[in-house]
Short mmCIF file of C-alpha atoms in Angstrom, two decimals:
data_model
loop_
_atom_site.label_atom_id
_atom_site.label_comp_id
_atom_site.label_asym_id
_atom_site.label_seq_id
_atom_site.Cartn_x
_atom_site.Cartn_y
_atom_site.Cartn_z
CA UNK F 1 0.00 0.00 0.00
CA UNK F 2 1.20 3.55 -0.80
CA UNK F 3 2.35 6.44 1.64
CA UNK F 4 -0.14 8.38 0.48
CA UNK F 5 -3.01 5.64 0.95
CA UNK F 6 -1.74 4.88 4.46
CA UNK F 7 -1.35 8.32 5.74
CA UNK F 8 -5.08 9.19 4.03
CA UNK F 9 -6.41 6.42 5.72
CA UNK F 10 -4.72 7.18 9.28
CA UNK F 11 -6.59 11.11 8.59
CA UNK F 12 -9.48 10.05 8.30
CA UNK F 13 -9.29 7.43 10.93
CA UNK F 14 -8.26 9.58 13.27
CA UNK F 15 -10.98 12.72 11.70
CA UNK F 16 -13.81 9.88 12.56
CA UNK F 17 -12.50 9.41 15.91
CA UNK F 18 -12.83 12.90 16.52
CA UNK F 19 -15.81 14.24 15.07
CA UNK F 20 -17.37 11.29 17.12
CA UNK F 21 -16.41 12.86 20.24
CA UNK F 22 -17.37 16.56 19.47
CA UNK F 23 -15.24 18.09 16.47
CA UNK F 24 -12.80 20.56 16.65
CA UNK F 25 -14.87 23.10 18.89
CA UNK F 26 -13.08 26.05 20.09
CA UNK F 27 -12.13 25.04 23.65
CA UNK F 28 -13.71 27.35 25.81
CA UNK F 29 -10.90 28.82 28.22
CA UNK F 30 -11.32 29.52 31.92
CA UNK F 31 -12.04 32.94 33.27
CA UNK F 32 -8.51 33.55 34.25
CA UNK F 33 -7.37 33.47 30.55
CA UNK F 34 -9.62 36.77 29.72
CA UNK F 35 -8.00 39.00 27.08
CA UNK F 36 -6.26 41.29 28.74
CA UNK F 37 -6.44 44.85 28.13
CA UNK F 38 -4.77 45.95 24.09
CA UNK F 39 -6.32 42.75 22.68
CA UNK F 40 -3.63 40.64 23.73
CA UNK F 41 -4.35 37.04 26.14
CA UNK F 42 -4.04 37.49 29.90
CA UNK F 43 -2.11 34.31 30.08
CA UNK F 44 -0.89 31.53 27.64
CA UNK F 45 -0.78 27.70 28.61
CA UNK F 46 2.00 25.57 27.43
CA UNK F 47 1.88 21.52 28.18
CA UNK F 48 5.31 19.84 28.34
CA UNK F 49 6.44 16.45 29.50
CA UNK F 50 9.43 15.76 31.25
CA UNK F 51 11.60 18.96 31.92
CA UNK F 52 12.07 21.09 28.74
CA UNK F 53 14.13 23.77 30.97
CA UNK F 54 11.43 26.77 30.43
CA UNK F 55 11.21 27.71 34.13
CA UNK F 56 13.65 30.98 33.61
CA UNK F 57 12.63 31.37 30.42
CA UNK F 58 8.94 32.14 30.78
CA UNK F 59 9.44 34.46 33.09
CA UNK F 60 11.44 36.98 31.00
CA UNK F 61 8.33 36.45 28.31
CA UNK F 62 5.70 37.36 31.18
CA UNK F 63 7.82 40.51 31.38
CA UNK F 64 8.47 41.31 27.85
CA UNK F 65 5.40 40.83 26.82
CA UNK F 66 2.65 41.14 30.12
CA UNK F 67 1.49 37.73 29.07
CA UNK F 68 1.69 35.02 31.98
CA UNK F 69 2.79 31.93 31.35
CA UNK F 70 1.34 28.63 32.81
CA UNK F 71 3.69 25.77 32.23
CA UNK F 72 1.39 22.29 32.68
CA UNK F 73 4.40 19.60 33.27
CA UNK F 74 3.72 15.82 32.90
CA UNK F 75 6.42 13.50 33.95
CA UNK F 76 6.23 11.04 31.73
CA UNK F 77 5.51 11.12 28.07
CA UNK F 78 2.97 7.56 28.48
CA UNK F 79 0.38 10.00 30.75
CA UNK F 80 0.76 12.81 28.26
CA UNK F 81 -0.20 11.54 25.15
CA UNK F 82 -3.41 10.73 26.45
CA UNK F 83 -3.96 14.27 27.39
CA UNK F 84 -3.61 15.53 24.07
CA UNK F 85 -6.18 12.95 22.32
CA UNK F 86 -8.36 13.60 24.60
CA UNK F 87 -8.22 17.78 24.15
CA UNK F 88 -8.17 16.99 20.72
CA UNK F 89 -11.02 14.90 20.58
CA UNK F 90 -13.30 17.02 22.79
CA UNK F 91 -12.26 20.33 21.33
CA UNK F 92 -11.46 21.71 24.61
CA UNK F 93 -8.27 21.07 27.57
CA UNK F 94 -5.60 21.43 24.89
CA UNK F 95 -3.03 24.40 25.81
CA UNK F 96 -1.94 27.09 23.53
CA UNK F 97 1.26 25.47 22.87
CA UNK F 98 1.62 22.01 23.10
CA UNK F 99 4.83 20.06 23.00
CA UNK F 100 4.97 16.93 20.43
CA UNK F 101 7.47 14.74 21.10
CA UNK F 102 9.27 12.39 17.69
CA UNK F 103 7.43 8.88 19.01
CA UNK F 104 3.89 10.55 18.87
CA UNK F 105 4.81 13.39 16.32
CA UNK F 106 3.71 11.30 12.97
CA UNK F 107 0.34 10.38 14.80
CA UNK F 108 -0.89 13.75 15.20
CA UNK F 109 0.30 15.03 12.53
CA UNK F 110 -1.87 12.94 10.41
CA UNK F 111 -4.90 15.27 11.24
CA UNK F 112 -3.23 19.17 10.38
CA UNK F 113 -6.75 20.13 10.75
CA UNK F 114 -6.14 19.59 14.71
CA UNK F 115 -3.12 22.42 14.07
CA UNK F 116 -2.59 25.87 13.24
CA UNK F 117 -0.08 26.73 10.42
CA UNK F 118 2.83 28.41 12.28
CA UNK F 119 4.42 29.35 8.91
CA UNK F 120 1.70 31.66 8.31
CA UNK F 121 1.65 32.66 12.04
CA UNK F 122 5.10 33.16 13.34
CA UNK F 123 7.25 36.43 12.09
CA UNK F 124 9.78 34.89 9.25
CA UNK F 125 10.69 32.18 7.82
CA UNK F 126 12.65 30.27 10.02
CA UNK F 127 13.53 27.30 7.98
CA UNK F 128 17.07 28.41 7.60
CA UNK F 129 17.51 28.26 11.17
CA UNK F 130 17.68 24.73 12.49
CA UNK F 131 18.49 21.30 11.45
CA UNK F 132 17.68 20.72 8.21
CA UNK F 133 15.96 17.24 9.15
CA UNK F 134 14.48 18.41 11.98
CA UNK F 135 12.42 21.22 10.72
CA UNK F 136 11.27 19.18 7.64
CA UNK F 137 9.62 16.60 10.23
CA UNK F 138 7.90 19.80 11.71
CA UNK F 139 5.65 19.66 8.48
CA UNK F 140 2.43 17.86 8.30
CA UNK F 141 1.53 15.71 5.24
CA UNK F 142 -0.28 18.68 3.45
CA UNK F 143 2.75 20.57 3.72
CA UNK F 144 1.44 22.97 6.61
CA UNK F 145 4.10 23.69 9.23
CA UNK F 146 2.84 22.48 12.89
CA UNK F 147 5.58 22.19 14.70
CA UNK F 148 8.92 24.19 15.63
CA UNK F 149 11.95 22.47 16.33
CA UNK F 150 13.13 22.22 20.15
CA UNK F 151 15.70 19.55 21.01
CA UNK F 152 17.55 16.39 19.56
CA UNK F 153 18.09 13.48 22.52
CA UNK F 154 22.05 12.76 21.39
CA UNK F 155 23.03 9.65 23.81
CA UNK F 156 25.32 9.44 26.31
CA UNK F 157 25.76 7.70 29.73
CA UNK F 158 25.26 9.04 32.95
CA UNK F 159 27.62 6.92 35.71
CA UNK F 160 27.73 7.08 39.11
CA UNK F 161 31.06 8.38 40.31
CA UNK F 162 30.83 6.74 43.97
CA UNK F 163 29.51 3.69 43.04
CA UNK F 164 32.32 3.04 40.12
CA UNK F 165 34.68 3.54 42.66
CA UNK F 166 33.12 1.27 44.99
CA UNK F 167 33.22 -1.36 42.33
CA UNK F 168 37.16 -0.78 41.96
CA UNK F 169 36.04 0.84 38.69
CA UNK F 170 37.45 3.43 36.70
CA UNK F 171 35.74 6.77 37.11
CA UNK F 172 37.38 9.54 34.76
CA UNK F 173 35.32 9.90 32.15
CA UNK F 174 37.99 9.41 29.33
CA UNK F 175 38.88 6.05 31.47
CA UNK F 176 35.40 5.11 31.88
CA UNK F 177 34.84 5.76 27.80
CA UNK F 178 37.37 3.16 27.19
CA UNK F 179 35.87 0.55 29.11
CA UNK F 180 32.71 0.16 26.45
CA UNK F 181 33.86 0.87 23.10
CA UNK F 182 31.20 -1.13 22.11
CA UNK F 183 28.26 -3.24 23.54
CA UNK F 184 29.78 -6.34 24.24
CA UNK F 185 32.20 -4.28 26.71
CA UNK F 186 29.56 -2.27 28.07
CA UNK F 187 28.37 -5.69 29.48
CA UNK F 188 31.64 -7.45 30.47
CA UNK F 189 31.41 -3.86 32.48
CA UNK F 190 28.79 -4.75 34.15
CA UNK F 191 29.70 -7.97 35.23
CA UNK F 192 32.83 -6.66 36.92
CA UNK F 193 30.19 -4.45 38.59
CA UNK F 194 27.92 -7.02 39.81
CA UNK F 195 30.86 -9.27 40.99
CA UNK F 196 32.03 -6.31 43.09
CA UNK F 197 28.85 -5.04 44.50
CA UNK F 198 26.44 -7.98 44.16
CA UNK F 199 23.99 -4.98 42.74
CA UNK F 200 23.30 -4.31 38.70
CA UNK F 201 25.22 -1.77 37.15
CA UNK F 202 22.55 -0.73 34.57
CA UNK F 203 18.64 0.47 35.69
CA UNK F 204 17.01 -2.07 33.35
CA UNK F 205 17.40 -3.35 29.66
CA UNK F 206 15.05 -0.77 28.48
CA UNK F 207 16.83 1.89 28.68
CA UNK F 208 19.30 0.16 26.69
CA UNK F 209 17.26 -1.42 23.94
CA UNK F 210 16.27 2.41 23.35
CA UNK F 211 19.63 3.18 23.07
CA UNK F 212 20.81 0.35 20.68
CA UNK F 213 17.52 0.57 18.39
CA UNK F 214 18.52 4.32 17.98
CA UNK F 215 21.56 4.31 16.77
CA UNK F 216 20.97 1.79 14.38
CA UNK F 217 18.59 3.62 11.92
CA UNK F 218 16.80 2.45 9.40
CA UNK F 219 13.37 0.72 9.69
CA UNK F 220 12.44 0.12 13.48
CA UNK F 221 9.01 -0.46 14.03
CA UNK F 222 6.82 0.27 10.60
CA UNK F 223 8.78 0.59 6.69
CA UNK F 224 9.06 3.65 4.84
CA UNK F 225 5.45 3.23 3.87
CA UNK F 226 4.20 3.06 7.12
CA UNK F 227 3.73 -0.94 7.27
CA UNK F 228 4.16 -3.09 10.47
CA UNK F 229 7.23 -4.32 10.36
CA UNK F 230 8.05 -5.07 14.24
CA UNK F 231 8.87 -9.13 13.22
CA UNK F 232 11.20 -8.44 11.06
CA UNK F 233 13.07 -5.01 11.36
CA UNK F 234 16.75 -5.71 11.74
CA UNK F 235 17.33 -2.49 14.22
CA UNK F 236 14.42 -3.95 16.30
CA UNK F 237 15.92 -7.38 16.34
CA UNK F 238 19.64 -5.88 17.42
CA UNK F 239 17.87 -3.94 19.96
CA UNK F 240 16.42 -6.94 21.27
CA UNK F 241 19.13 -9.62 21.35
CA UNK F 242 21.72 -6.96 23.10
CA UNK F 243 18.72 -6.55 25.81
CA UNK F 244 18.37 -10.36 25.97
CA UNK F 245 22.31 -10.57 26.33
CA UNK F 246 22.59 -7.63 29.34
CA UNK F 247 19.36 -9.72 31.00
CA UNK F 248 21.24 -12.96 30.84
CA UNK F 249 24.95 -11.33 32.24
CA UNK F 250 22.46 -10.23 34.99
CA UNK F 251 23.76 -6.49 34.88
CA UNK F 252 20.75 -4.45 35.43
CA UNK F 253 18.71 -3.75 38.59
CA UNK F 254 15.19 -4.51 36.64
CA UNK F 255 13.87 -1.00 37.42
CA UNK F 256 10.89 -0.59 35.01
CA UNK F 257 12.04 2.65 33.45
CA UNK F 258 9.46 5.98 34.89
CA UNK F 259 8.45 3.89 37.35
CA UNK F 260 8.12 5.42 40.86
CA UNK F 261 11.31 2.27 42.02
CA UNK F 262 13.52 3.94 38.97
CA UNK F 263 12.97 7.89 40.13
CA UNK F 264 13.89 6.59 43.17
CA UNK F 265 16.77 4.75 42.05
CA UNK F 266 19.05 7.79 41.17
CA UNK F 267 18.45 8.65 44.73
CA UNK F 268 18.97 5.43 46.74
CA UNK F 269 21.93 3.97 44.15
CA UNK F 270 19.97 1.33 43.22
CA UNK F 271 21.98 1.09 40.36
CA UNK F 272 25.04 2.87 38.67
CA UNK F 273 24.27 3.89 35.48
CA UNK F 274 21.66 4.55 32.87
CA UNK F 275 21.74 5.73 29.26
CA UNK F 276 20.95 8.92 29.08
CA UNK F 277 19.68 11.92 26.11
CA UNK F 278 20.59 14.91 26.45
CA UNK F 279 17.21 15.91 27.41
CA UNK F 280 17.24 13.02 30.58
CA UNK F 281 19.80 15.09 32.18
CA UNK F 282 17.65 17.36 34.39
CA UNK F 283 15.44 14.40 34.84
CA UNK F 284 18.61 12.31 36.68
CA UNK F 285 19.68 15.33 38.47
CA UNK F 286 15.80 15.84 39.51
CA UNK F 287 15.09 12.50 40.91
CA UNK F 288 19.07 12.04 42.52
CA UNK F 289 18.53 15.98 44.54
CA UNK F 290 20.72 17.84 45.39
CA UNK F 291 22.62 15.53 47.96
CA UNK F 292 24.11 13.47 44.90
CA UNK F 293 25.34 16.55 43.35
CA UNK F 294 28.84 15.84 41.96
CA UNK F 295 28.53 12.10 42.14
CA UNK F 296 27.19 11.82 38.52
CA UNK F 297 29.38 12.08 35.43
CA UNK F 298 28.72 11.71 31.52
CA UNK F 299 30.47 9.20 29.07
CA UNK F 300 30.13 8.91 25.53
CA UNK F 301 27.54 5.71 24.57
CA UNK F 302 29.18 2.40 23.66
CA UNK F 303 28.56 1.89 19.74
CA UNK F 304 28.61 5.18 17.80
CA UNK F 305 25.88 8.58 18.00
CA UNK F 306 22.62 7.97 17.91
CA UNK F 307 19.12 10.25 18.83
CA UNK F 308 16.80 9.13 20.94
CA UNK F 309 13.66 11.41 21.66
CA UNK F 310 13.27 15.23 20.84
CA UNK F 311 10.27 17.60 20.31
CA UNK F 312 8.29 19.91 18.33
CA UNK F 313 6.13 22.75 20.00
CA UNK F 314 2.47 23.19 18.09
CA UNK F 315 0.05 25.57 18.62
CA UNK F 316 -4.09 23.76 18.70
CA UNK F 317 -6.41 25.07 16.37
CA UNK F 318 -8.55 25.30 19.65
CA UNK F 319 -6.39 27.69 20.94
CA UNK F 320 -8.04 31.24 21.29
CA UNK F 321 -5.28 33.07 20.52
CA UNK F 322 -3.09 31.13 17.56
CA UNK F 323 -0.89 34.26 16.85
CA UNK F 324 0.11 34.93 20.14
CA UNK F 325 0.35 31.09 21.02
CA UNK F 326 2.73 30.96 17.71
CA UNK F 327 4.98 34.00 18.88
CA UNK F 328 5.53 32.10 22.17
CA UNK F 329 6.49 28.88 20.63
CA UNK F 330 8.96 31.21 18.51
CA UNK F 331 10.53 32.68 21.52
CA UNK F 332 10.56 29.48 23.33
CA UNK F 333 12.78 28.00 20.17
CA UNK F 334 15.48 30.59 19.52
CA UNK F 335 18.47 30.70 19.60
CA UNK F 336 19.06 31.99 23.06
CA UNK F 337 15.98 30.12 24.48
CA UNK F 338 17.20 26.84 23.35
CA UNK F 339 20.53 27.39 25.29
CA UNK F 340 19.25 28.59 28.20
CA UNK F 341 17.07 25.38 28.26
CA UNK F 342 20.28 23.64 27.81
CA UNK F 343 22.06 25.15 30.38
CA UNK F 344 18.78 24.46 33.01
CA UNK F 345 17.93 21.07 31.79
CA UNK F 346 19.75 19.49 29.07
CA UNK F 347 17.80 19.34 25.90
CA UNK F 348 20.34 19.75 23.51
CA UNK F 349 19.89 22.84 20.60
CA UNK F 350 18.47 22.52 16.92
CA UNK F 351 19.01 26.16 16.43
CA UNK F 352 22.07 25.99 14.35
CA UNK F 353 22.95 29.52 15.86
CA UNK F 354 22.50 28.14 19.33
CA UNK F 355 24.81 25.27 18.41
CA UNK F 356 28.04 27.20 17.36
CA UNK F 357 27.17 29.41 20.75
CA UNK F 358 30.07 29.62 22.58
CA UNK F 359 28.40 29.76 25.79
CA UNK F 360 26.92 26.29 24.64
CA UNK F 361 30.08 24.89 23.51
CA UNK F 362 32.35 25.83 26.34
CA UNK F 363 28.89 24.60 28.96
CA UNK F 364 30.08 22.46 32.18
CA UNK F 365 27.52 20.71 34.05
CA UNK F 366 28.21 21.46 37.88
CA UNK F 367 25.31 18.64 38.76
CA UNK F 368 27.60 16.40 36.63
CA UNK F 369 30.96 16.96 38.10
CA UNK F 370 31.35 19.56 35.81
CA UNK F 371 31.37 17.77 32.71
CA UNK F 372 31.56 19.64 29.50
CA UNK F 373 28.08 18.85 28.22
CA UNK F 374 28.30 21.18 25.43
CA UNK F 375 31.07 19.96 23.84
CA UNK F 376 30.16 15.82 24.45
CA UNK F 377 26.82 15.98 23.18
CA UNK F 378 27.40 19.08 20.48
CA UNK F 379 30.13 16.99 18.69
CA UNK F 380 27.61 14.28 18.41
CA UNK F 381 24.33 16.04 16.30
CA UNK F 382 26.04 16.68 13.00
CA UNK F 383 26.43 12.52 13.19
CA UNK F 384 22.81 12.04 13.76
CA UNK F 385 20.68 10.49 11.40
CA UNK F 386 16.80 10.88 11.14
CA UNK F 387 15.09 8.01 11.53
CA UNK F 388 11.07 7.05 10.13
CA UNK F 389 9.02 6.35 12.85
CA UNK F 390 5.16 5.39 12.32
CA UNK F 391 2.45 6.55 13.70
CA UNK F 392 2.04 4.53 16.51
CA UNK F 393 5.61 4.33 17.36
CA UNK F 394 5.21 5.23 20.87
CA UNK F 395 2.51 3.14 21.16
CA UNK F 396 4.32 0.25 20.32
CA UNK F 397 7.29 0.73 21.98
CA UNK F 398 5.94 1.61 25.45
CA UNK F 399 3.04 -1.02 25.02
CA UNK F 400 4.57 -4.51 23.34
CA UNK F 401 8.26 -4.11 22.88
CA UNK F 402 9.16 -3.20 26.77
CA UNK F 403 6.58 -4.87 28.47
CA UNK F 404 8.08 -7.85 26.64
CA UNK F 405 11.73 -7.68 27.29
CA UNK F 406 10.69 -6.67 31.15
CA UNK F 407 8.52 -9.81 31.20
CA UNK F 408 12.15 -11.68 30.46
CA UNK F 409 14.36 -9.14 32.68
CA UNK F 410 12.35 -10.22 35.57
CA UNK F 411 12.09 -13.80 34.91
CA UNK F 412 8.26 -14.12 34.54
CA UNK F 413 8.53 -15.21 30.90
CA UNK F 414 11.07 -17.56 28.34
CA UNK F 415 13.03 -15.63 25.55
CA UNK F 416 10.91 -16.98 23.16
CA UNK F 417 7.60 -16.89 24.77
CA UNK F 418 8.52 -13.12 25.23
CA UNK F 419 9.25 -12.29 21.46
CA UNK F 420 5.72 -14.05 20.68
CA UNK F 421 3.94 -11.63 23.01
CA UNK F 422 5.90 -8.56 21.67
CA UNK F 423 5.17 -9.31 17.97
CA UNK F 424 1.47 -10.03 18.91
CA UNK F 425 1.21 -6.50 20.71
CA UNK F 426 3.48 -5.16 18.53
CA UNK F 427 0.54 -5.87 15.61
CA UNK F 428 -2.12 -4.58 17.75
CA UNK F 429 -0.57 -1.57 18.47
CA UNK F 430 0.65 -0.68 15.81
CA UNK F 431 -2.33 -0.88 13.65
CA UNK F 432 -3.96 2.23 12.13
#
C-alpha cells in the first residue's frame, strides 16, 4: 500500500475518531485566561512532558510581553499523550502550545486540521535556522508547518562516580569511555560491577534497547510506507538480542524505566548507570537531589551517536489566541531560548545559531561533576541520522516491545515466549 493511501487512511481514521467525540470546537478557556487589556491574552498555557528547561525562560516572556505563562508539566511522556487525544477529541483542555514529542509526532500530525499553520503565524521564515531534518519533520503531510523544532536526545551515559569507585572501577570519564567501546564491553562492564557489588550496574534493559535501536537507523518499528514491520526489522531485532544478552549477564537492577522504584533509584543507588539523552539530564539530576550533586558524570555511549527522543512545539487550532500562542512557541525556540534550556535542563539545541554558541560549547555541568556537556553531546548532532518512525511508534514501543523484554528481565517469561507476546502486541498496536 502507498504512503499516500496509508497516511489518508490514518486522517481520516483519526478525523472519525474525533468528530465522534465533538469536532474541533473552540475550547472554551477559563475565566482567568480573559483578554487582557490591548487585545492581547491574559495568560498563555504551554503543556510539556518531562523537563524542557522553560522555568527561567517564561518568566522573561511574562515581562516582555505582560502575558503570563502557565507551564502544565507531565512526567512522563505515556500519561501525556493521552492528554492531548483527549483535548483533541473534545475540542477543549488542549493548551496554547503544546509540545509533540518524535514517538507521537507522525500520529498527530496525520490530522493538520487539529493544528494551526505556524508558517503563516510566526514572524519569518525560520527554515534556515535549524536542522535541516528536523524542521522538515515539523511539516504535516499537506505541507502545513505544525511544529517548531526544540531539542535532539544525542546519547550518552550518565555513571555514578561513587559507586564506580566502589566497584574498583574506573571513574574519569575518558577512562570510563574506554571501558565500552562497544556493547559487548559495556556488558563485560557490568559484570565486573555485579561481581564487586552484588547490585546491577545498569537500571534495566530498556533503557538500553532504546539506546541500541537508535543508533541503528533504518526501519524500526513500521517501513518507509508506514507498514508493520516489528517481526522483522533488523534495528528492532539488534535492539532486542543486546537486551536479551545484558538480561542474561544479569547487569541491570530490573527498574521498570518511569516507574516510581527507577525515580527513586538515582536517589537510593539502586543502580550505577543509565543511558541517558541529552534531554534526561535534568530528569537524573531531579530525581538524585541535590545531595548526589557531583557524584554523577557523563560518558560517551558504547557503539557510535545515535538520537533518541526530541520535540516539536504546536500551537491547537482550539487555541483562542493562535498568533500569540505561535509568537511564544517562537521565543521558546530561539536561539538563546534553546541554550538557556540547555544550560537548566539538558535538551540539547536545533538552532544551528544556538549550536556554534560559545556559551553552549564551552557549557560544564556542575550537577555532573562539571562535565563539559556542550562539547560531548554538540560533537555528536552533525552525526545524527533521522530516523522514520510510524504513527504509533510510541505506542508500540511503550506497550509490546518493553513490556516484553521486562517480562524476560524479571524472569516471569522464556526468551521466546517473550518475542511471541511482543510481535502479537506489537501488531495490535501498531495498527492504524
Amino acid at each position: 500500500m502507498s504512503v499516500t493511501t496509508r497516511r489518508t487512511r490514518l486522517a481520516a481514521a483519526a478525523l472519525a475518531a474525533v468528530t465522534a467525540l465533538g469536532g474541533l470546537a473552540a475550547c472554551g478557556k477559563d475565566d482567568d485566561d480573559a483578554t487582557a487589556s490591548g487585545g492581547k491574552p491574559a495568560k498563555l498555557v504551554v503543556d510539556t512532558f518531562g523537563e524542557f528547561g522553560y522555568d527561567d525562560i517564561v518568566k522573561q516572556y511574562e515581562k516582555d510581553t505582560g502575558i503570563k505563562v502557565e507551564l502544565r508539566k507531565t512526567a512522563q511522556l505515556n500519561e501525556y499523550r493521552p492528554k492531548i487525544v483527549r483535548a483533541l477529541a473534545t475540542g477543549k483542555g488542549a493548551a496554547d502550545v503544546v509540545a509533540l514529542e518524535e514517538g507521537i509526532l507522525n500520529e498527530f500530525k496525520a490530522n493538520p486540521a487539529n493544528w494551526a499553520d505556524l508558517g503563516k503565524l510566526v514572524a519569518k521564515d525560520h527554515s534556515s535556522e535549524y536542522l535541516p531534518w528536523k524542521w522538515e519533520l515539523g511539516k504535516a503531510p499537506d505541507g502545513r508547518l505544525i511544529g517548531l523544532p526544540t531539542d535532539v536526545g544525542s546519547l550518552a551515559v550518565c555513571y555514578r562516580r561513587d559507586l564506580f569507585q566502589a566497584a574498583k572501577l574506573p571513574v574519569e570519564r575518558d577512562q570510563v569511555a574506554a571501558l565500552w567501546p562497544d556493547w559487548n564491553a559495556f556488558i563485560e562492564t557490568g559484570k565486573k560491577y555485579r561481581a564487586a557489588t552484588g547490585k546491577g550496574m545498569l537500571d534495566s534493559v530498556t533503557t538500553a534497547s532504546s539506546a541500541v535501536m537508535f543508533q541503528q537507523g533504518g526501519d524500526l518499528f513500521y517501513d518507509k510506507d508506514d507498514n508493520v514491520v516489528a517481526d522483522s526489522s533488523a534495528s528492532v531485532k539488534s535492539a532486542w538480542d543486546t537486551a536479551i544478552a545484558m538480561a542474561d549477564a544479569n547487569i541491570t537492577a530490573e527498574t521498570a524505566t518511569w516507574s516510581p522504584e527507577w525515580s527513586a533509584g538515582f536517589k537510593q543507588g539502586t543502580f550505577a548507570a543509565t543511558f541517558c539523552p541529552s534531554w534526561m539530564l535534568g530528569i537524573v539530576a531531579d530525581n538524585s537531589g541535590p545531595e548526589n550533586k557531583g557524584k554523577w558524570d557523563v560518558a560517551p555511549v558504547p557503539g557510535g551517536a545515535g538520537n533518541w527522543g526530541g520535540s516539536w512545539l504546536a500551537v491547537p487550532t482550539q487555541s483562542k489566541y493562535p498568533k500569540e500562542a505561535a509568537k511564544l512557541a517562537e521565543y521558546l525556540t530561539n536561539a538563546q531560548s534553546q541554550v538557556a534550556a540547555f544550560k537548566l535542563k539538558g535538551p540539547l539545541p536545533t538552532n544551528l545559531e544556538a549550536l556554534k554558541n560559545p556559551e553552549f560549547l564551552a557549557y560544564t555541568n556542575e550537577y555532573f561533576n562539571n562535565a563539559p556537556t556542550g562539547k560531548i553531546f554538540g560533537d555528536s548532532v552533525s552525526k545524527i541520522q533521522p530516523l522514520h518512525l510510524g504513527p504509533k511508534h510510541q505506542a508500540v514501543k511503550e506497550n509490546a516491545f518493553e513490556p516484553a523484554l521486562r517480562s524476560y528481565e524479571n524472569g516471569q517469561s522464556t526468551r521466546d515466549k517473550a518475542w511471541e507476546q511482543y510481535v502479537k502486541d506489537a501488531k495490535t498496536q501498531g495498527a492504524f
